[in-house]
Amino acid sequence: RGFQEAVGNTPLIRLNKLSEETGCEILGKAEYMNPGGSVKDRPALHLILDAERRGLIKPGATITEATSGNTGIGLAHVCNARGYKLICCMPSIMAKEKQDTLKRLGAKLILTKPQPLKDPTTGQPNMGHYHNLAPLLAKEGRERGENIFCVNQWQNTANRMAHYLSTGPEILQQVGGPSKLHAFCAATGTGGTIGGVSRYLKDHSPGTKVVLLDCHGSALFNW
């Protein structure tokens, strides 16, 4: 099978010790079994397919993205499969293994120094921050007439939709329907996974409670 057909349909694995200690059936979605090794393969694929459908990228395009690793790796696989070049902007402090993987997959890697998203003095976007650099590269490229597009996982709702269309339906089907699923728990990065799954569950399993797990001091706690 090609990369596209291998994304998703990951199994649910019973966490025996936790299930036995709590008296609940606790299952883990084995997203590491996606071909790129993480849940981020799902949005990586959908971000590209959505942009193609909307006419935002053309054959042979260059894709840019800000990533801490996993989305970039997923995008590198998708771009290789669909004939695109990839430029990833990543903080230099990210794991060397992720940097090396991206390079081996053919992505161009631009490493940035850790710095604030916005200038603390002016409040203006800090264009050296990897979040800001990726869309800037695409904007400047388009102004030069280049065939280039930033998928922008952080702001692109196709990220969330990937999980509404795949992860959420898979989970409900695998547990045997809405009556079997009492709670769904997830951590968050961009918010795409928990956003898409929770929206699907609210539409198809409104009795399921959705819980965001994050560390003490979470910037999301007030929300």
mmCIF file of C-alpha atoms in Angstrom, residues 2-202:
data_model
loop_
_atom_site.group_PDB
_atom_site.id
_atom_site.type_symbol
_atom_site.label_atom_id
_atom_site.label_comp_id
_atom_site.label_asym_id
_atom_site.label_seq_id
_atom_site.Cartn_x
_atom_site.Cartn_y
_atom_site.Cartn_z
ATOM 1 C CA GLY A 2 1.028 3.621 -0.467
ATOM 2 C CA PHE A 3 1.574 6.017 2.424
ATOM 3 C CA GLN A 4 -1.888 7.527 2.124
ATOM 4 C CA GLU A 5 -3.670 4.197 2.500
ATOM 5 C CA ALA A 6 -1.523 3.243 5.492
ATOM 6 C CA VAL A 7 -2.522 6.244 7.635
ATOM 7 C CA GLY A 8 -5.115 5.593 10.331
ATOM 8 C CA ASN A 9 -7.081 2.512 11.375
ATOM 9 C CA THR A 10 -4.748 2.058 14.334
ATOM 10 C CA PRO A 11 -5.826 -0.418 17.009
ATOM 11 C CA LEU A 12 -7.103 0.238 20.498
ATOM 12 C CA ILE A 13 -4.920 -1.533 23.059
ATOM 13 C CA ARG A 14 -6.239 -2.442 26.515
ATOM 14 C CA LEU A 15 -4.054 -1.031 29.280
ATOM 15 C CA ASN A 16 -4.327 -4.040 31.557
ATOM 16 C CA LYS A 17 -2.766 -2.736 34.762
ATOM 17 C CA LEU A 18 -4.666 0.563 34.758
ATOM 18 C CA SER A 19 -7.904 -1.195 33.845
ATOM 19 C CA GLU A 20 -7.528 -3.709 36.658
ATOM 20 C CA GLU A 21 -6.555 -1.084 39.256
ATOM 21 C CA THR A 22 -9.451 1.239 38.406
ATOM 22 C CA GLY A 23 -12.154 -1.260 37.500
ATOM 23 C CA CYS A 24 -12.604 0.544 34.170
ATOM 24 C CA GLU A 25 -11.839 -0.554 30.659
ATOM 25 C CA ILE A 26 -9.013 1.820 29.706
ATOM 26 C CA LEU A 27 -7.873 1.666 26.098
ATOM 27 C CA GLY A 28 -5.026 3.435 24.323
ATOM 28 C CA LYS A 29 -5.192 4.403 20.638
ATOM 29 C CA ALA A 30 -1.926 3.104 19.171
ATOM 30 C CA GLU A 31 -1.135 6.103 16.964
ATOM 31 C CA TYR A 32 2.553 5.164 16.903
ATOM 32 C CA MET A 33 1.500 2.516 14.387
ATOM 33 C CA ASN A 34 0.868 5.149 11.728
ATOM 34 C CA PRO A 35 3.586 4.887 9.049
ATOM 35 C CA GLY A 36 5.317 8.097 10.162
ATOM 36 C CA GLY A 37 5.205 6.975 13.787
ATOM 37 C CA SER A 38 2.689 9.390 15.308
ATOM 38 C CA VAL A 39 -0.861 10.743 15.329
ATOM 39 C CA LYS A 40 0.402 13.685 13.249
ATOM 40 C CA ASP A 41 0.320 11.593 10.076
ATOM 41 C CA ARG A 42 -3.441 12.113 10.020
ATOM 42 C CA PRO A 43 -3.449 15.939 9.858
ATOM 43 C CA ALA A 44 -0.330 15.952 7.666
ATOM 44 C CA LEU A 45 -2.192 13.979 5.023
ATOM 45 C CA HIS A 46 -5.449 15.884 5.379
ATOM 46 C CA LEU A 47 -3.772 19.310 5.317
ATOM 47 C CA ILE A 48 -2.228 18.485 1.949
ATOM 48 C CA LEU A 49 -5.336 16.842 0.458
ATOM 49 C CA ASP A 50 -7.516 19.747 1.624
ATOM 50 C CA ALA A 51 -5.145 22.305 0.080
ATOM 51 C CA GLU A 52 -5.174 20.343 -3.186
ATOM 52 C CA ARG A 53 -8.981 20.275 -3.254
ATOM 53 C CA ARG A 54 -9.105 24.022 -2.618
ATOM 54 C CA GLY A 55 -6.593 24.741 -5.379
ATOM 55 C CA LEU A 56 -4.065 26.219 -2.967
ATOM 56 C CA ILE A 57 -1.183 24.036 -4.117
ATOM 57 C CA LYS A 58 -0.243 22.957 -7.612
ATOM 58 C CA PRO A 59 1.857 20.033 -8.862
ATOM 59 C CA GLY A 60 5.509 20.371 -7.893
ATOM 60 C CA ALA A 61 4.786 22.893 -5.119
ATOM 61 C CA THR A 62 7.039 23.649 -2.178
ATOM 62 C CA ILE A 63 5.356 23.251 1.209
ATOM 63 C CA THR A 64 6.513 25.139 4.298
ATOM 64 C CA GLU A 65 5.569 24.357 7.884
ATOM 65 C CA ALA A 66 6.520 25.148 11.472
ATOM 66 C CA THR A 67 6.956 21.910 13.392
ATOM 67 C CA SER A 68 8.484 20.481 16.530
ATOM 68 C CA GLY A 69 8.990 17.228 14.667
ATOM 69 C CA ASN A 70 6.087 14.844 14.224
ATOM 70 C CA THR A 71 3.916 16.879 11.841
ATOM 71 C CA GLY A 72 7.008 17.624 9.790
ATOM 72 C CA ILE A 73 7.826 13.924 9.559
ATOM 73 C CA GLY A 74 4.266 13.165 8.472
ATOM 74 C CA LEU A 75 4.379 15.969 5.916
ATOM 75 C CA ALA A 76 7.713 14.729 4.575
ATOM 76 C CA HIS A 77 6.160 11.332 3.873
ATOM 77 C CA VAL A 78 3.086 12.900 2.260
ATOM 78 C CA CYS A 79 5.160 15.296 0.158
ATOM 79 C CA ASN A 80 7.365 12.447 -1.043
ATOM 80 C CA ALA A 81 4.272 10.463 -1.993
ATOM 81 C CA ARG A 82 2.602 13.360 -3.807
ATOM 82 C CA GLY A 83 5.575 15.043 -5.437
ATOM 83 C CA TYR A 84 6.107 18.154 -3.313
ATOM 84 C CA LYS A 85 9.205 19.692 -1.754
ATOM 85 C CA LEU A 86 9.141 20.470 1.959
ATOM 86 C CA ILE A 87 10.768 23.167 4.086
ATOM 87 C CA CYS A 88 10.411 22.687 7.845
ATOM 88 C CA CYS A 89 11.123 25.435 10.380
ATOM 89 C CA MET A 90 12.015 23.917 13.741
ATOM 90 C CA PRO A 91 13.517 25.088 17.046
ATOM 91 C CA SER A 92 17.155 24.061 17.341
ATOM 92 C CA ILE A 93 16.463 22.475 20.746
ATOM 93 C CA MET A 94 14.284 19.726 19.260
ATOM 94 C CA ALA A 95 15.594 16.152 19.391
ATOM 95 C CA LYS A 96 18.429 15.449 16.980
ATOM 96 C CA GLU A 97 16.694 12.201 15.993
ATOM 97 C CA LYS A 98 13.747 14.187 14.644
ATOM 98 C CA GLN A 99 16.045 16.566 12.799
ATOM 99 C CA ASP A 100 17.933 13.652 11.257
ATOM 100 C CA THR A 101 14.716 11.893 10.264
ATOM 101 C CA LEU A 102 13.438 14.967 8.450
ATOM 102 C CA LYS A 103 16.713 15.334 6.577
ATOM 103 C CA ARG A 104 16.742 11.666 5.585
ATOM 104 C CA LEU A 105 13.203 12.044 4.253
ATOM 105 C CA GLY A 106 14.423 14.847 1.999
ATOM 106 C CA ALA A 107 13.034 17.865 3.829
ATOM 107 C CA LYS A 108 14.985 21.116 3.978
ATOM 108 C CA LEU A 109 15.386 21.982 7.655
ATOM 109 C CA ILE A 110 15.699 25.542 8.972
ATOM 110 C CA LEU A 111 16.606 25.595 12.666
ATOM 111 C CA THR A 112 15.705 28.663 14.723
ATOM 112 C CA LYS A 113 16.950 29.825 18.106
ATOM 113 C CA PRO A 114 14.504 29.624 21.018
ATOM 114 C CA GLN A 115 12.862 33.040 21.289
ATOM 115 C CA PRO A 116 9.505 34.667 22.152
ATOM 116 C CA LEU A 117 6.675 34.440 19.643
ATOM 117 C CA LYS A 118 6.302 38.208 19.917
ATOM 118 C CA ASP A 119 8.845 40.923 20.606
ATOM 119 C CA PRO A 120 8.457 41.687 24.333
ATOM 120 C CA THR A 121 9.108 45.399 23.724
ATOM 121 C CA THR A 122 6.925 46.131 20.695
ATOM 122 C CA GLY A 123 4.433 43.250 20.864
ATOM 123 C CA GLN A 124 5.007 42.650 17.170
ATOM 124 C CA PRO A 125 5.483 39.113 15.808
ATOM 125 C CA ASN A 126 9.079 37.941 16.118
ATOM 126 C CA MET A 127 9.852 36.786 12.588
ATOM 127 C CA GLY A 128 12.744 34.653 13.795
ATOM 128 C CA HIS A 129 10.319 32.434 15.719
ATOM 129 C CA TYR A 130 9.668 29.207 13.834
ATOM 130 C CA HIS A 131 5.868 29.710 13.999
ATOM 131 C CA ASN A 132 6.198 33.027 12.180
ATOM 132 C CA LEU A 133 9.038 32.067 9.855
ATOM 133 C CA ALA A 134 7.241 29.293 7.954
ATOM 134 C CA PRO A 135 4.317 31.457 6.722
ATOM 135 C CA LEU A 136 6.735 34.319 6.045
ATOM 136 C CA LEU A 137 8.795 32.100 3.727
ATOM 137 C CA ALA A 138 5.633 31.143 1.844
ATOM 138 C CA LYS A 139 4.442 34.760 1.627
ATOM 139 C CA GLU A 140 7.785 36.000 0.301
ATOM 140 C CA GLY A 141 7.952 33.091 -2.137
ATOM 141 C CA ARG A 142 4.496 33.833 -3.557
ATOM 142 C CA GLU A 143 5.479 37.485 -3.977
ATOM 143 C CA ARG A 144 8.373 36.253 -6.144
ATOM 144 C CA GLY A 145 5.928 34.154 -8.175
ATOM 145 C CA GLU A 146 6.974 30.827 -6.659
ATOM 146 C CA ASN A 147 4.679 27.807 -6.315
ATOM 147 C CA ILE A 148 4.782 27.664 -2.514
ATOM 148 C CA PHE A 149 2.269 27.170 0.314
ATOM 149 C CA CYS A 150 2.366 27.070 4.132
ATOM 150 C CA VAL A 151 -0.051 24.461 5.493
ATOM 151 C CA ASN A 152 -0.071 26.174 8.933
ATOM 152 C CA GLN A 153 -1.275 23.372 11.200
ATOM 153 C CA TRP A 154 -1.690 25.846 14.057
ATOM 154 C CA GLN A 155 -4.424 27.893 12.363
ATOM 155 C CA ASN A 156 -5.723 25.571 9.629
ATOM 156 C CA THR A 157 -9.023 23.913 10.562
ATOM 157 C CA ALA A 158 -8.188 21.020 8.216
ATOM 158 C CA ASN A 159 -5.983 19.865 11.112
ATOM 159 C CA ARG A 160 -9.039 19.403 13.312
ATOM 160 C CA MET A 161 -11.129 17.999 10.454
ATOM 161 C CA ALA A 162 -8.631 15.164 9.940
ATOM 162 C CA HIS A 163 -9.628 13.814 13.342
ATOM 163 C CA TYR A 164 -13.333 14.491 12.855
ATOM 164 C CA LEU A 165 -13.219 12.377 9.701
ATOM 165 C CA SER A 166 -10.932 9.585 10.901
ATOM 166 C CA THR A 167 -9.893 9.337 14.556
ATOM 167 C CA GLY A 168 -13.299 10.018 16.083
ATOM 168 C CA PRO A 169 -15.233 7.568 13.877
ATOM 169 C CA GLU A 170 -12.572 4.902 14.373
ATOM 170 C CA ILE A 171 -12.772 5.141 18.162
ATOM 171 C CA LEU A 172 -16.565 4.865 18.270
ATOM 172 C CA GLN A 173 -16.556 1.936 15.872
ATOM 173 C CA GLN A 174 -13.793 0.131 17.748
ATOM 174 C CA VAL A 175 -15.429 0.401 21.184
ATOM 175 C CA GLY A 176 -18.771 -0.790 19.830
ATOM 176 C CA GLY A 177 -20.760 2.433 19.697
ATOM 177 C CA PRO A 178 -21.621 5.491 21.806
ATOM 178 C CA SER A 179 -23.034 3.529 24.745
ATOM 179 C CA LYS A 180 -19.629 1.909 25.308
ATOM 180 C CA LEU A 181 -17.565 5.102 25.448
ATOM 181 C CA HIS A 182 -17.865 7.026 28.681
ATOM 182 C CA ALA A 183 -14.790 9.273 28.424
ATOM 183 C CA PHE A 184 -12.119 10.310 25.965
ATOM 184 C CA CYS A 185 -8.828 11.760 27.263
ATOM 185 C CA ALA A 186 -6.030 13.381 25.272
ATOM 186 C CA ALA A 187 -3.095 15.716 25.630
ATOM 187 C CA THR A 188 -2.789 18.599 23.203
ATOM 188 C CA GLY A 189 -0.303 20.474 21.051
ATOM 189 C CA THR A 190 -2.063 22.366 18.276
ATOM 190 C CA GLY A 191 -5.430 21.180 19.626
ATOM 191 C CA GLY A 192 -6.271 19.359 16.398
ATOM 192 C CA THR A 193 -6.646 15.873 17.874
ATOM 193 C CA ILE A 194 -8.797 16.738 20.869
ATOM 194 C CA GLY A 195 -10.680 19.385 18.880
ATOM 195 C CA GLY A 196 -11.621 17.072 16.021
ATOM 196 C CA VAL A 197 -12.364 14.023 18.154
ATOM 197 C CA SER A 198 -14.399 15.989 20.695
ATOM 198 C CA ARG A 199 -16.470 17.643 17.967
ATOM 199 C CA TYR A 200 -17.188 14.239 16.431
ATOM 200 C CA LEU A 201 -18.148 12.794 19.817
ATOM 201 C CA LYS A 202 -20.421 15.744 20.603
#
